[in-house]
Short mmCIF file of C-alpha atoms and ligand atoms in Angstrom, two decimals:
data_model
loop_
_atom_site.label_atom_id
_atom_site.label_comp_id
_atom_site.label_asym_id
_atom_site.label_seq_id
_atom_site.Cartn_x
_atom_site.Cartn_y
_atom_site.Cartn_z
CA MET D 561 119.23 136.88 62.55
CA LYS D 562 117.41 134.41 60.38
CA ILE D 563 117.25 130.81 61.56
CA GLY D 564 116.44 127.81 59.42
CA VAL D 565 114.67 124.99 61.24
CA ILE D 566 114.52 121.42 59.97
CA GLY D 567 111.04 120.33 60.94
CA GLY D 568 107.98 122.52 61.39
CA GLY D 569 106.19 120.71 64.21
CA GLN D 570 105.21 121.80 67.70
CA LEU D 571 108.76 122.34 68.99
CA GLY D 572 109.58 124.44 65.91
CA ARG D 573 106.47 126.49 66.52
CA MET D 574 107.46 127.13 70.13
CA LEU D 575 111.01 128.06 69.05
CA ALA D 576 109.61 130.71 66.72
CA LEU D 577 107.18 132.02 69.35
CA ALA D 578 110.15 132.46 71.73
CA GLY D 579 112.65 133.74 69.14
CA THR D 580 110.48 136.29 67.38
CA PRO D 581 110.42 138.71 70.37
CA LEU D 582 114.24 138.45 70.43
CA GLY D 583 114.34 139.77 66.87
CA MET D 584 114.86 136.47 65.07
CA ASN D 585 113.20 135.39 61.84
CA PHE D 586 112.50 131.80 60.88
CA ALA D 587 112.26 129.54 57.85
CA PHE D 588 111.02 125.96 58.27
CA LEU D 589 111.73 123.03 56.02
CA ASP D 590 109.00 120.43 56.40
CA PRO D 591 107.35 118.08 53.89
CA ALA D 592 103.90 118.52 55.49
CA ALA D 593 101.68 121.19 53.95
CA ASP D 594 99.98 121.69 57.32
CA ALA D 595 103.20 121.93 59.40
CA CYS D 596 102.06 123.83 62.49
CA ALA D 597 105.10 126.15 62.65
CA ALA D 598 104.60 127.36 59.07
CA SER D 599 102.41 130.32 60.03
CA LEU D 600 105.32 131.80 62.02
CA GLY D 601 107.89 132.01 59.24
CA GLU D 602 108.65 130.96 55.72
CA HIS D 603 107.77 127.39 54.85
CA LEU D 604 109.88 125.40 52.42
CA LEU D 605 107.59 122.56 51.49
CA ALA D 606 110.13 119.84 50.70
CA GLY D 607 111.53 116.53 51.88
CA TYR D 608 114.50 116.37 54.24
CA ALA D 609 116.67 114.85 51.50
CA ASP D 610 115.76 117.42 48.82
CA GLN D 611 119.18 118.94 48.07
CA ASP D 612 117.81 121.86 46.05
CA ALA D 613 115.57 122.86 48.93
CA LEU D 614 118.37 122.38 51.49
CA ARG D 615 120.69 124.57 49.42
CA GLN D 616 117.98 127.21 49.12
CA LEU D 617 117.46 127.13 52.89
CA ALA D 618 121.21 127.37 53.55
CA ASN D 619 121.53 130.40 51.25
CA ASP D 620 118.65 132.17 52.90
CA VAL D 621 119.52 131.87 56.63
CA ASP D 622 122.38 132.63 59.05
CA LEU D 623 122.31 129.24 60.74
CA VAL D 624 120.29 126.05 60.79
CA THR D 625 118.93 124.04 63.70
CA PHE D 626 116.44 121.18 63.98
CA GLU D 627 113.47 120.38 66.16
CA PHE D 628 113.60 116.56 66.11
CA GLU D 629 116.62 114.30 66.39
CA SER D 630 115.73 111.74 63.76
CA VAL D 631 116.57 114.28 61.03
CA PRO D 632 118.68 112.27 58.55
CA ALA D 633 122.44 112.52 59.19
CA GLU D 634 122.95 113.16 55.45
CA THR D 635 120.71 116.24 55.68
CA VAL D 636 122.86 117.72 58.44
CA ALA D 637 126.10 116.79 56.66
CA PHE D 638 124.87 118.36 53.40
CA LEU D 639 123.73 121.59 55.06
CA SER D 640 126.95 121.87 57.10
CA GLN D 641 128.87 122.46 53.85
CA PHE D 642 127.06 125.76 53.33
CA VAL D 643 125.89 127.09 56.69
CA PRO D 644 126.60 126.54 60.41
CA VAL D 645 124.34 123.85 61.86
CA TYR D 646 123.73 123.80 65.64
CA PRO D 647 123.84 121.44 67.46
CA SER D 648 126.58 119.88 65.36
CA ALA D 649 126.40 116.70 63.31
CA GLU D 650 128.53 115.00 65.98
CA GLY D 651 126.14 115.92 68.82
CA LEU D 652 123.26 114.62 66.77
CA ARG D 653 125.06 111.39 65.85
CA ILE D 654 125.62 110.60 69.53
CA ALA D 655 122.23 111.72 70.85
CA ARG D 656 120.20 109.72 68.36
CA ASP D 657 121.82 106.38 69.21
CA ARG D 658 121.43 104.98 72.72
CA LEU D 659 124.67 102.98 72.43
CA PHE D 660 126.80 106.02 71.55
CA GLU D 661 125.03 108.07 74.20
CA LYS D 662 125.60 105.63 77.06
CA SER D 663 129.18 104.92 75.94
CA MET D 664 129.89 108.65 76.12
CA PHE D 665 128.39 108.87 79.62
CA ARG D 666 130.59 105.99 80.75
CA ASP D 667 133.71 107.53 79.16
CA LEU D 668 133.00 110.83 80.94
CA GLY D 669 132.54 109.13 84.33
CA ILE D 670 128.80 109.86 84.45
CA PRO D 671 126.87 107.04 86.17
CA THR D 672 124.47 105.26 83.80
CA PRO D 673 122.65 101.90 83.91
CA ALA D 674 124.61 98.76 82.95
CA PHE D 675 124.16 98.29 79.20
CA ALA D 676 125.05 95.97 76.32
CA ASP D 677 124.85 96.28 72.56
CA ILE D 678 122.40 93.74 71.11
CA LEU D 679 122.53 92.66 67.46
CA SER D 680 120.83 89.26 67.77
CA GLN D 681 118.70 87.09 70.06
CA GLN D 682 121.93 85.30 71.12
CA ASP D 683 123.47 88.64 72.16
CA LEU D 684 120.32 89.33 74.16
CA GLU D 685 120.49 86.01 76.00
CA ALA D 686 124.18 86.53 76.83
CA ALA D 687 123.52 90.09 78.04
CA VAL D 688 120.59 89.01 80.22
CA ALA D 689 122.91 86.44 81.81
CA SER D 690 125.45 89.15 82.70
CA ILE D 691 123.21 92.18 83.45
CA GLY D 692 120.39 90.18 85.08
CA LEU D 693 116.64 90.80 85.27
CA PRO D 694 114.69 93.01 85.36
CA ALA D 695 116.14 94.81 82.35
CA VAL D 696 114.89 97.01 79.53
CA LEU D 697 115.48 96.24 75.85
CA LYS D 698 115.36 99.39 73.69
CA THR D 699 115.91 100.00 70.00
CA ARG D 700 119.13 102.00 69.65
CA THR D 701 117.50 104.65 67.45
CA LEU D 702 114.09 106.21 66.79
CA GLY D 703 112.46 105.49 70.18
CA TYR D 704 110.24 108.10 71.82
CA ASP D 705 107.43 108.17 74.40
CA GLY D 706 108.50 104.67 75.51
CA LYS D 707 107.99 103.24 72.01
CA GLY D 708 110.58 100.71 70.81
CA GLN D 709 111.27 99.27 74.23
CA LYS D 710 110.24 96.37 76.39
CA VAL D 711 110.77 95.61 80.06
CA LEU D 712 111.99 92.06 80.66
CA ARG D 713 111.00 90.86 84.12
CA GLN D 714 110.97 87.03 83.98
CA PRO D 715 113.28 84.62 82.11
CA GLN D 716 110.32 83.71 79.85
CA ASP D 717 110.07 87.36 78.69
CA VAL D 718 113.40 87.02 76.87
CA ALA D 719 112.45 84.54 74.11
CA GLY D 720 111.57 86.21 70.81
CA THR D 721 111.99 89.75 72.15
CA PHE D 722 114.70 90.79 69.69
CA ALA D 723 112.33 89.94 66.81
CA GLU D 724 109.45 91.63 68.63
CA LEU D 725 111.35 94.94 68.53
CA GLY D 726 111.93 94.46 64.79
CA SER D 727 115.31 92.67 64.76
CA VAL D 728 117.07 96.04 64.68
CA PRO D 729 120.15 97.04 66.72
CA CYS D 730 119.12 97.34 70.36
CA LEU D 731 120.54 98.15 73.77
CA LEU D 732 119.83 96.10 76.87
CA GLU D 733 119.85 98.20 80.04
CA GLY D 734 119.71 97.11 83.64
CA PHE D 735 116.39 98.21 85.16
CA VAL D 736 117.02 101.14 87.52
CA PRO D 737 114.90 101.06 90.72
CA PHE D 738 114.62 104.83 90.63
CA THR D 739 112.87 106.97 93.24
CA GLY D 740 112.23 109.73 90.71
CA GLU D 741 113.03 111.04 87.26
CA VAL D 742 114.50 114.48 86.71
CA SER D 743 115.72 116.43 83.71
CA LEU D 744 118.02 119.38 83.25
CA VAL D 745 117.65 121.74 80.31
CA ALA D 746 120.94 123.45 79.47
CA VAL D 747 122.00 125.94 76.87
CA ARG D 748 125.50 126.62 75.55
CA ALA D 749 126.44 129.54 73.34
CA ARG D 750 128.96 129.65 70.51
CA ASP D 751 131.55 131.21 72.85
CA GLY D 752 131.07 128.40 75.39
CA GLU D 753 128.96 130.37 77.90
CA THR D 754 126.68 127.82 79.57
CA ARG D 755 123.45 128.27 81.53
CA PHE D 756 121.19 125.75 83.23
CA TYR D 757 117.51 125.92 84.04
CA PRO D 758 116.35 124.52 87.40
CA LEU D 759 116.11 120.75 87.63
CA VAL D 760 112.64 119.45 86.78
CA HIS D 761 110.92 116.45 88.35
CA ASN D 762 109.05 114.38 85.73
CA THR D 763 106.14 111.97 86.06
CA HIS D 764 105.44 109.56 83.18
CA VAL D 765 102.19 107.66 82.67
CA ASP D 766 102.25 104.74 80.20
CA GLY D 767 105.66 105.88 78.93
CA ILE D 768 104.45 109.41 78.17
CA LEU D 769 105.58 112.48 80.10
CA ARG D 770 102.50 113.87 81.87
CA LEU D 771 103.82 116.24 84.54
CA SER D 772 106.98 118.33 84.92
CA VAL D 773 107.55 120.35 88.08
CA ALA D 774 110.54 122.71 88.27
CA SER D 775 112.36 122.96 91.60
CA ALA D 776 113.38 126.23 93.19
CA ALA D 777 116.45 124.64 94.79
CA HIS D 778 116.80 120.93 94.10
CA PRO D 779 119.55 119.25 96.18
CA LEU D 780 120.87 117.48 93.04
CA GLN D 781 121.04 120.65 90.88
CA SER D 782 124.82 121.07 91.11
CA LEU D 783 125.53 117.37 90.52
CA ALA D 784 123.29 117.44 87.45
CA GLU D 785 125.04 120.59 86.20
CA ASP D 786 128.41 118.91 86.64
CA TYR D 787 127.35 115.88 84.55
CA VAL D 788 125.61 117.89 81.84
CA GLY D 789 128.50 120.35 81.68
CA ARG D 790 130.90 117.47 80.93
CA VAL D 791 128.79 116.40 77.95
CA LEU D 792 128.36 119.93 76.61
CA LYS D 793 132.11 120.45 76.74
CA GLN D 794 132.93 117.07 75.23
CA LEU D 795 130.66 117.76 72.24
CA ASP D 796 131.62 121.47 72.01
CA TYR D 797 127.86 121.76 71.99
CA VAL D 798 125.97 124.83 70.81
CA GLY D 799 122.24 125.14 71.47
CA VAL D 800 119.72 123.75 73.92
CA MET D 801 120.11 120.23 75.34
CA ALA D 802 117.82 118.32 77.66
CA PHE D 803 119.35 115.63 79.84
CA GLU D 804 117.15 112.97 81.51
CA PHE D 805 118.29 111.30 84.72
CA PHE D 806 117.06 108.65 87.10
CA GLU D 807 117.23 109.62 90.78
CA VAL D 808 118.57 106.66 92.70
CA ASP D 809 120.31 106.23 96.09
CA GLY D 810 120.46 110.00 96.51
CA GLY D 811 122.45 110.35 93.27
CA LEU D 812 121.80 110.43 89.55
CA LYS D 813 122.11 107.91 86.73
CA ALA D 814 122.05 109.26 83.18
CA ASN D 815 119.21 107.99 80.99
CA GLU D 816 119.39 109.97 77.77
CA ILE D 817 119.96 113.33 76.12
CA ALA D 818 117.84 115.20 73.62
CA PRO D 819 119.82 117.57 71.36
CA ARG D 820 117.04 120.14 71.28
CA VAL D 821 114.33 121.85 73.27
CA HIS D 822 112.31 119.35 75.27
CA ASN D 823 108.80 118.79 76.59
CA SER D 824 110.08 118.84 80.19
CA GLY D 825 111.18 122.44 79.50
CA HIS D 826 107.81 123.74 78.36
CA TRP D 827 107.33 125.39 81.77
CA THR D 828 109.99 127.93 80.71
CA ILE D 829 107.51 129.46 78.23
CA GLU D 830 105.77 131.31 81.06
CA GLY D 831 107.99 130.35 84.01
CA ALA D 832 111.34 131.79 82.94
CA GLU D 833 112.54 135.12 81.61
CA CYS D 834 113.77 133.39 78.47
CA SER D 835 111.87 130.35 77.14
CA GLN D 836 114.04 127.37 76.23
N1 ATP B 587 116.86 101.39 82.50
C1 ATP B 587 115.65 101.76 82.94
N2 ATP B 587 115.24 101.44 84.19
C2 ATP B 587 114.02 101.80 84.66
N3 ATP B 587 113.12 102.50 83.94
C3 ATP B 587 113.47 102.87 82.69
C4 ATP B 587 114.75 102.52 82.12
N4 ATP B 587 114.81 103.04 80.89
C5 ATP B 587 113.65 103.67 80.69
N5 ATP B 587 112.82 103.57 81.74
C6 ATP B 587 111.47 104.19 81.87
O1 ATP B 587 110.91 104.37 80.56
C7 ATP B 587 110.79 105.77 80.26
C8 ATP B 587 111.11 106.02 78.80
O2 ATP B 587 112.46 105.62 78.52
P1 ATP B 587 113.45 106.50 77.62
O3 ATP B 587 113.53 107.87 78.15
O4 ATP B 587 114.71 105.75 77.48
O5 ATP B 587 112.69 106.40 76.24
P2 ATP B 587 112.07 107.40 75.20
O6 ATP B 587 111.13 106.58 74.42
O7 ATP B 587 113.17 108.10 74.53
O8 ATP B 587 111.24 108.38 76.10
P3 ATP B 587 110.89 109.92 75.92
O9 ATP B 587 110.59 110.19 74.50
O10 ATP B 587 109.67 110.05 76.81
O11 ATP B 587 112.07 110.65 76.49
C9 ATP B 587 111.75 106.45 81.20
O12 ATP B 587 111.39 107.81 81.41
C10 ATP B 587 111.58 105.59 82.45
O13 ATP B 587 110.39 105.89 83.13
MG1 MG B 588 113.25 109.68 77.71
#
């Protein structure tokens, strides 16, 4: 099988290192000449909106996936006309926008922090009045490693914060007094078969994930599998998904999903029979 990957960064490189022993071949589309995955497959040196290059990729591979979720929606829509793309455009649309993500959790009965859609400073002030402080204001899209978010602790933290995050659509979330953070990496096949890796306990420093420890038998494993399974089914998801949770009051609150392999799953490279 030949797999096309949008993006040729570190996660793409690890995908190829895991897939090659399984008999898979790879082609990467990445505009960077020094894309670090390029040595492990073919490299199409082109932009993500380059339709000639996308068509060439689609003609050359059996399916396409991506290694970062800010791949333009138009790129996925264009490719989907010619070749299967996994995870689907719909999974990507939801996972890249914190409002869609948290609305889906709520609709599926998965506990998640209180949240409100924020399109202006007035919206922010109204939401702070109903959700209360502390709270976290996050840009709806493009955040990673804690970038694009601000914790609001005191009433005086609220003024000017919408502009500080760039006056872009945001989400205000109630601050969760969590006792821990855990993530579950799941994989669902085209026929619906679903497998879960053990729950991983994550420690962040300055917003960046520093330590992930996998549990042999975490007491919240089956609850996490139940929640993640609901999302996989709802999206008719195909591929690897990572789901981040807050551990609170002996239960779980959903934080976010990543529609791809994830840094909290890097332990699977040596720690599992099959790397994520
Ligand atoms: N509602 C919240 N309550 C308490 N802490 C939070 C909340 N939201 C986020 N945090 C803290 O900030 C961290 C980063 O938040 P989040 O996962 O939403 O952003 P991100 O930038 O996408 O992060 P990453 O790329 O590391 O996954 C969380 O792991 C958690 O430690
Ligand atoms: Mg996160």
